[in-house]
Protein backbone atom coordinates (compact mmCIF):
# COMPACT_ATOMS: atom_id res chain seq x y z
CA UNK A 1 0.00 0.00 0.00
CA UNK A 2 1.24 3.47 -0.91
CA UNK A 3 -0.25 6.73 0.29
CA UNK A 4 0.51 9.92 -1.60
CA UNK A 5 0.21 13.49 -0.36
CA UNK A 6 0.73 16.43 -2.71
CA UNK A 7 1.71 19.94 -1.69
CA UNK A 8 2.99 23.15 -3.20
CA UNK A 9 0.04 24.27 -5.25
CA UNK A 10 -1.21 27.83 -5.24
CA UNK A 11 -1.98 30.94 -7.23
CA UNK A 12 0.69 32.34 -9.51
CA UNK A 13 0.81 34.85 -12.33
CA UNK A 14 1.47 33.78 -15.88
CA UNK A 15 5.18 33.35 -16.47
CA UNK A 16 5.78 32.41 -12.86
CA UNK A 17 6.95 29.18 -11.27
CA UNK A 18 5.75 26.65 -8.74
CA UNK A 19 7.25 23.47 -7.35
CA UNK A 20 4.95 20.65 -6.37
CA UNK A 21 5.94 17.87 -4.02
CA UNK A 22 4.46 14.44 -3.51
CA UNK A 23 5.38 12.58 -0.34
CA UNK A 24 4.84 8.84 -0.38
CA UNK A 25 4.49 6.39 2.45
CA UNK A 26 5.72 2.82 2.24
CA UNK A 27 9.08 1.13 1.99
CA UNK A 28 8.75 0.23 -1.68
CA UNK A 29 8.57 3.76 -3.08
CA UNK A 30 11.70 3.26 -5.12
CA UNK A 31 10.10 0.42 -7.07
CA UNK A 32 7.28 2.55 -8.48
CA UNK A 33 7.03 4.65 -11.56
CA UNK A 34 5.76 8.04 -10.40
CA UNK A 35 3.59 10.33 -12.46
CA UNK A 36 1.79 13.66 -12.39
CA UNK A 37 -1.59 14.14 -13.98
CA UNK A 38 -3.88 17.14 -14.02
CA UNK A 39 -7.55 17.82 -14.45
CA UNK A 40 -9.08 21.16 -15.33
CA UNK A 41 -12.77 21.92 -14.73
CA UNK A 42 -14.93 20.27 -17.36
CA UNK A 43 -12.02 18.35 -18.84
CA UNK A 44 -10.69 14.84 -18.55
CA UNK A 45 -7.67 13.99 -16.47
CA UNK A 46 -4.53 14.25 -18.59
CA UNK A 47 -0.99 13.02 -18.34
CA UNK A 48 1.64 15.61 -17.49
CA UNK A 49 4.87 13.78 -16.75
CA UNK A 50 6.35 10.60 -15.27
CA UNK A 51 9.66 9.34 -13.95
CA UNK A 52 11.02 5.81 -13.77
CA UNK A 53 11.85 4.13 -10.46
CA UNK A 54 15.53 5.01 -10.85
CA UNK A 55 14.90 8.56 -11.94
CA UNK A 56 16.80 8.10 -15.17
CA UNK A 57 13.76 7.84 -17.42
CA UNK A 58 11.44 10.81 -17.77
CA UNK A 59 8.39 11.38 -19.96
CA UNK A 60 6.53 14.61 -20.69
CA UNK A 61 3.37 15.69 -22.39
CA UNK A 62 4.11 17.92 -25.36
CA UNK A 63 2.22 20.77 -23.71
CA UNK A 64 4.70 20.98 -20.83
CA UNK A 65 7.93 19.85 -22.45
CA UNK A 66 10.69 22.37 -21.85
CA UNK A 67 8.77 24.09 -19.04
CA UNK A 68 8.18 21.36 -16.46
CA UNK A 69 10.74 19.06 -14.85
CA UNK A 70 10.01 15.94 -12.84
CA UNK A 71 12.48 14.50 -10.35
CA UNK A 72 12.49 12.12 -7.43
CA UNK A 73 14.43 11.56 -4.24
CA UNK A 74 14.07 7.93 -3.25
CA UNK A 75 15.82 8.53 0.06
CA UNK A 76 13.04 10.97 0.96
CA UNK A 77 10.19 9.05 -0.69
CA UNK A 78 9.32 12.21 -2.60
CA UNK A 79 8.71 13.17 -6.19
CA UNK A 80 8.81 16.76 -7.40
CA UNK A 81 7.36 18.75 -10.25
CA UNK A 82 9.11 22.01 -11.06
CA UNK A 83 6.85 24.14 -13.21
CA UNK A 84 8.27 27.19 -14.97
CA UNK A 85 6.84 29.65 -17.47
CA UNK A 86 3.36 28.83 -16.28
CA UNK A 87 0.41 29.63 -18.51
CA UNK A 88 -3.28 30.11 -17.67
CA UNK A 89 -4.00 26.83 -19.45
CA UNK A 90 -1.88 25.04 -16.84
CA UNK A 91 -4.61 25.79 -14.30
CA UNK A 92 -5.85 22.48 -12.92
CA UNK A 93 -5.92 20.11 -10.00
CA UNK A 94 -2.61 18.27 -10.08
CA UNK A 95 -2.45 14.65 -8.97
CA UNK A 96 0.50 12.52 -8.04
CA UNK A 97 0.25 8.82 -8.87
CA UNK A 98 2.28 5.64 -8.42
CA UNK A 99 2.45 2.71 -10.83
CA UNK A 100 3.95 -0.74 -10.42
CA UNK A 101 4.42 -0.99 -14.16
CA UNK A 102 7.14 0.72 -16.12
CA UNK A 103 5.12 0.60 -19.31
CA UNK A 104 2.46 2.85 -20.82
CA UNK A 105 3.12 5.41 -18.12
CA UNK A 106 1.09 8.06 -19.90
CA UNK A 107 -2.13 6.15 -19.23
CA UNK A 108 -3.90 6.86 -15.95
CA UNK A 109 -5.40 3.37 -15.85
CA UNK A 110 -1.93 1.94 -15.30
CA UNK A 111 -1.46 3.76 -12.00
CA UNK A 112 -2.28 1.96 -8.79
CA UNK A 113 -2.28 4.74 -6.22
CA UNK A 114 -3.36 8.37 -6.33
CA UNK A 115 -3.08 11.39 -4.13
CA UNK A 116 -5.89 13.82 -3.39
CA UNK A 117 -4.50 16.55 -5.62
CA UNK A 118 -3.21 20.07 -5.19
CA UNK A 119 -4.70 23.06 -6.97
CA UNK A 120 -2.61 25.16 -9.32
CA UNK A 121 -4.14 28.39 -10.59
CA UNK A 122 -2.34 30.59 -13.10
CA UNK A 123 -3.72 34.08 -13.61
CA UNK A 124 -3.28 36.02 -16.82
PDB file of N, CA, C and O in Angstrom, residues 63-95:
ATOM      1  N   UNK A  63       2.660  19.454 -24.176  1.00  0.00           N
ATOM      2  CA  UNK A  63       2.223  20.773 -23.709  1.00  0.00           C
ATOM      3  C   UNK A  63       3.099  21.344 -22.601  1.00  0.00           C
ATOM      4  O   UNK A  63       3.062  22.543 -22.349  1.00  0.00           O
ATOM      5  N   UNK A  64       3.882  20.492 -21.937  1.00  0.00           N
ATOM      6  CA  UNK A  64       4.701  20.978 -20.826  1.00  0.00           C
ATOM      7  C   UNK A  64       6.194  20.789 -21.071  1.00  0.00           C
ATOM      8  O   UNK A  64       7.018  21.243 -20.260  1.00  0.00           O
ATOM      9  N   UNK A  65       6.528  20.141 -22.160  1.00  0.00           N
ATOM     10  CA  UNK A  65       7.928  19.846 -22.449  1.00  0.00           C
ATOM     11  C   UNK A  65       8.725  21.154 -22.541  1.00  0.00           C
ATOM     12  O   UNK A  65       8.301  22.108 -23.197  1.00  0.00           O
ATOM     13  N   UNK A  66       9.852  21.185 -21.858  1.00  0.00           N
ATOM     14  CA  UNK A  66      10.688  22.370 -21.848  1.00  0.00           C
ATOM     15  C   UNK A  66      10.340  23.365 -20.755  1.00  0.00           C
ATOM     16  O   UNK A  66      11.098  24.302 -20.497  1.00  0.00           O
ATOM     17  N   UNK A  67       9.190  23.177 -20.121  1.00  0.00           N
ATOM     18  CA  UNK A  67       8.770  24.091 -19.045  1.00  0.00           C
ATOM     19  C   UNK A  67       8.712  23.385 -17.694  1.00  0.00           C
ATOM     20  O   UNK A  67       8.987  24.002 -16.663  1.00  0.00           O
ATOM     21  N   UNK A  68       8.320  22.126 -17.698  1.00  0.00           N
ATOM     22  CA  UNK A  68       8.184  21.359 -16.463  1.00  0.00           C
ATOM     23  C   UNK A  68       9.322  20.344 -16.348  1.00  0.00           C
ATOM     24  O   UNK A  68       9.787  19.807 -17.354  1.00  0.00           O
ATOM     25  N   UNK A  69       9.710  20.071 -15.104  1.00  0.00           N
ATOM     26  CA  UNK A  69      10.738  19.059 -14.850  1.00  0.00           C
ATOM     27  C   UNK A  69      10.314  18.187 -13.680  1.00  0.00           C
ATOM     28  O   UNK A  69       9.993  18.701 -12.603  1.00  0.00           O
ATOM     29  N   UNK A  70      10.327  16.884 -13.906  1.00  0.00           N
ATOM     30  CA  UNK A  70      10.013  15.938 -12.839  1.00  0.00           C
ATOM     31  C   UNK A  70      11.313  15.363 -12.292  1.00  0.00           C
ATOM     32  O   UNK A  70      12.285  15.165 -13.038  1.00  0.00           O
ATOM     33  N   UNK A  71      11.325  15.133 -10.989  1.00  0.00           N
ATOM     34  CA  UNK A  71      12.484  14.498 -10.353  1.00  0.00           C
ATOM     35  C   UNK A  71      11.995  13.737  -9.132  1.00  0.00           C
ATOM     36  O   UNK A  71      10.864  13.914  -8.692  1.00  0.00           O
ATOM     37  N   UNK A  72      12.859  12.887  -8.620  1.00  0.00           N
ATOM     38  CA  UNK A  72      12.487  12.125  -7.428  1.00  0.00           C
ATOM     39  C   UNK A  72      13.704  11.955  -6.540  1.00  0.00           C
ATOM     40  O   UNK A  72      14.847  11.913  -7.004  1.00  0.00           O
ATOM     41  N   UNK A  73      13.407  11.832  -5.249  1.00  0.00           N
ATOM     42  CA  UNK A  73      14.435  11.562  -4.245  1.00  0.00           C
ATOM     43  C   UNK A  73      13.978  10.321  -3.492  1.00  0.00           C
ATOM     44  O   UNK A  73      13.114  10.409  -2.616  1.00  0.00           O
ATOM     45  N   UNK A  74      14.530   9.188  -3.856  1.00  0.00           N
ATOM     46  CA  UNK A  74      14.072   7.929  -3.253  1.00  0.00           C
ATOM     47  C   UNK A  74      14.430   7.841  -1.768  1.00  0.00           C
ATOM     48  O   UNK A  74      13.763   7.140  -1.008  1.00  0.00           O
ATOM     49  N   UNK A  75      15.453   8.531  -1.352  1.00  0.00           N
ATOM     50  CA  UNK A  75      15.819   8.532   0.063  1.00  0.00           C
ATOM     51  C   UNK A  75      14.773   9.262   0.901  1.00  0.00           C
ATOM     52  O   UNK A  75      14.607   8.961   2.093  1.00  0.00           O
ATOM     53  N   UNK A  76      14.069  10.197   0.263  1.00  0.00           N
ATOM     54  CA  UNK A  76      13.038  10.971   0.965  1.00  0.00           C
ATOM     55  C   UNK A  76      11.629  10.539   0.589  1.00  0.00           C
ATOM     56  O   UNK A  76      10.649  11.156   1.029  1.00  0.00           O
ATOM     57  N   UNK A  77      11.513   9.517  -0.242  1.00  0.00           N
ATOM     58  CA  UNK A  77      10.186   9.049  -0.692  1.00  0.00           C
ATOM     59  C   UNK A  77       9.359  10.196  -1.272  1.00  0.00           C
ATOM     60  O   UNK A  77       8.160  10.316  -0.978  1.00  0.00           O
ATOM     61  N   UNK A  78       9.983  11.008  -2.085  1.00  0.00           N
ATOM     62  CA  UNK A  78       9.321  12.207  -2.598  1.00  0.00           C
ATOM     63  C   UNK A  78       9.600  12.376  -4.084  1.00  0.00           C
ATOM     64  O   UNK A  78      10.716  12.134  -4.547  1.00  0.00           O
ATOM     65  N   UNK A  79       8.562  12.800  -4.791  1.00  0.00           N
ATOM     66  CA  UNK A  79       8.709  13.170  -6.191  1.00  0.00           C
ATOM     67  C   UNK A  79       8.315  14.641  -6.323  1.00  0.00           C
ATOM     68  O   UNK A  79       7.444  15.138  -5.607  1.00  0.00           O
ATOM     69  N   UNK A  80       9.000  15.329  -7.231  1.00  0.00           N
ATOM     70  CA  UNK A  80       8.810  16.764  -7.397  1.00  0.00           C
ATOM     71  C   UNK A  80       8.386  17.098  -8.824  1.00  0.00           C
ATOM     72  O   UNK A  80       8.700  16.369  -9.763  1.00  0.00           O
ATOM     73  N   UNK A  81       7.700  18.216  -8.935  1.00  0.00           N
ATOM     74  CA  UNK A  81       7.363  18.753 -10.250  1.00  0.00           C
ATOM     75  C   UNK A  81       7.674  20.237 -10.237  1.00  0.00           C
ATOM     76  O   UNK A  81       6.971  21.017  -9.601  1.00  0.00           O
ATOM     77  N   UNK A  82       8.747  20.601 -10.909  1.00  0.00           N
ATOM     78  CA  UNK A  82       9.109  22.010 -11.058  1.00  0.00           C
ATOM     79  C   UNK A  82       8.421  22.543 -12.299  1.00  0.00           C
ATOM     80  O   UNK A  82       8.623  22.026 -13.398  1.00  0.00           O
ATOM     81  N   UNK A  83       7.616  23.574 -12.110  1.00  0.00           N
ATOM     82  CA  UNK A  83       6.846  24.144 -13.208  1.00  0.00           C
ATOM     83  C   UNK A  83       7.284  25.586 -13.430  1.00  0.00           C
ATOM     84  O   UNK A  83       7.140  26.418 -12.540  1.00  0.00           O
ATOM     85  N   UNK A  84       7.823  25.850 -14.595  1.00  0.00           N
ATOM     86  CA  UNK A  84       8.271  27.192 -14.967  1.00  0.00           C
ATOM     87  C   UNK A  84       7.459  27.723 -16.138  1.00  0.00           C
ATOM     88  O   UNK A  84       6.780  26.958 -16.828  1.00  0.00           O
ATOM     89  N   UNK A  85       7.548  29.007 -16.355  1.00  0.00           N
ATOM     90  CA  UNK A  85       6.839  29.654 -17.474  1.00  0.00           C
ATOM     91  C   UNK A  85       5.372  29.227 -17.517  1.00  0.00           C
ATOM     92  O   UNK A  85       4.844  28.846 -18.568  1.00  0.00           O
ATOM     93  N   UNK A  86       4.739  29.298 -16.381  1.00  0.00           N
ATOM     94  CA  UNK A  86       3.363  28.829 -16.283  1.00  0.00           C
ATOM     95  C   UNK A  86       2.421  29.679 -17.125  1.00  0.00           C
ATOM     96  O   UNK A  86       2.604  30.888 -17.278  1.00  0.00           O
ATOM     97  N   UNK A  87       1.409  28.990 -17.662  1.00  0.00           N
ATOM     98  CA  UNK A  87       0.408  29.628 -18.508  1.00  0.00           C
ATOM     99  C   UNK A  87      -0.976  29.432 -17.878  1.00  0.00           C
ATOM    100  O   UNK A  87      -1.193  28.479 -17.130  1.00  0.00           O
ATOM    101  N   UNK A  88      -1.922  30.302 -18.208  1.00  0.00           N
ATOM    102  CA  UNK A  88      -3.276  30.112 -17.671  1.00  0.00           C
ATOM    103  C   UNK A  88      -3.847  28.730 -17.973  1.00  0.00           C
ATOM    104  O   UNK A  88      -4.590  28.172 -17.158  1.00  0.00           O
ATOM    105  N   UNK A  89      -3.490  28.163 -19.105  1.00  0.00           N
ATOM    106  CA  UNK A  89      -3.999  26.830 -19.453  1.00  0.00           C
ATOM    107  C   UNK A  89      -3.392  25.710 -18.615  1.00  0.00           C
ATOM    108  O   UNK A  89      -3.805  24.559 -18.729  1.00  0.00           O
ATOM    109  N   UNK A  90      -2.414  26.031 -17.786  1.00  0.00           N
ATOM    110  CA  UNK A  90      -1.882  25.043 -16.839  1.00  0.00           C
ATOM    111  C   UNK A  90      -2.744  24.940 -15.583  1.00  0.00           C
ATOM    112  O   UNK A  90      -2.503  24.065 -14.735  1.00  0.00           O
ATOM    113  N   UNK A  91      -3.721  25.818 -15.457  1.00  0.00           N
ATOM    114  CA  UNK A  91      -4.610  25.791 -14.300  1.00  0.00           C
ATOM    115  C   UNK A  91      -5.358  24.472 -14.231  1.00  0.00           C
ATOM    116  O   UNK A  91      -6.015  24.063 -15.192  1.00  0.00           O
ATOM    117  N   UNK A  92      -5.223  23.789 -13.084  1.00  0.00           N
ATOM    118  CA  UNK A  92      -5.846  22.476 -12.923  1.00  0.00           C
ATOM    119  C   UNK A  92      -5.577  21.961 -11.518  1.00  0.00           C
ATOM    120  O   UNK A  92      -4.762  22.525 -10.778  1.00  0.00           O
ATOM    121  N   UNK A  93      -6.231  20.882 -11.204  1.00  0.00           N
ATOM    122  CA  UNK A  93      -5.918  20.114  -9.999  1.00  0.00           C
ATOM    123  C   UNK A  93      -4.866  19.084 -10.401  1.00  0.00           C
ATOM    124  O   UNK A  93      -5.075  18.307 -11.335  1.00  0.00           O
ATOM    125  N   UNK A  94      -3.728  19.139  -9.733  1.00  0.00           N
ATOM    126  CA  UNK A  94      -2.609  18.272 -10.080  1.00  0.00           C
ATOM    127  C   UNK A  94      -2.544  17.083  -9.131  1.00  0.00           C
ATOM    128  O   UNK A  94      -2.532  17.259  -7.907  1.00  0.00           O
ATOM    129  N   UNK A  95      -2.482  15.887  -9.731  1.00  0.00           N
ATOM    130  CA  UNK A  95      -2.452  14.654  -8.968  1.00  0.00           C
ATOM    131  C   UNK A  95      -1.113  13.948  -9.126  1.00  0.00           C
ATOM    132  O   UNK A  95      -0.577  13.865 -10.233  1.00  0.00           O
TER     133      UNK A  95
END
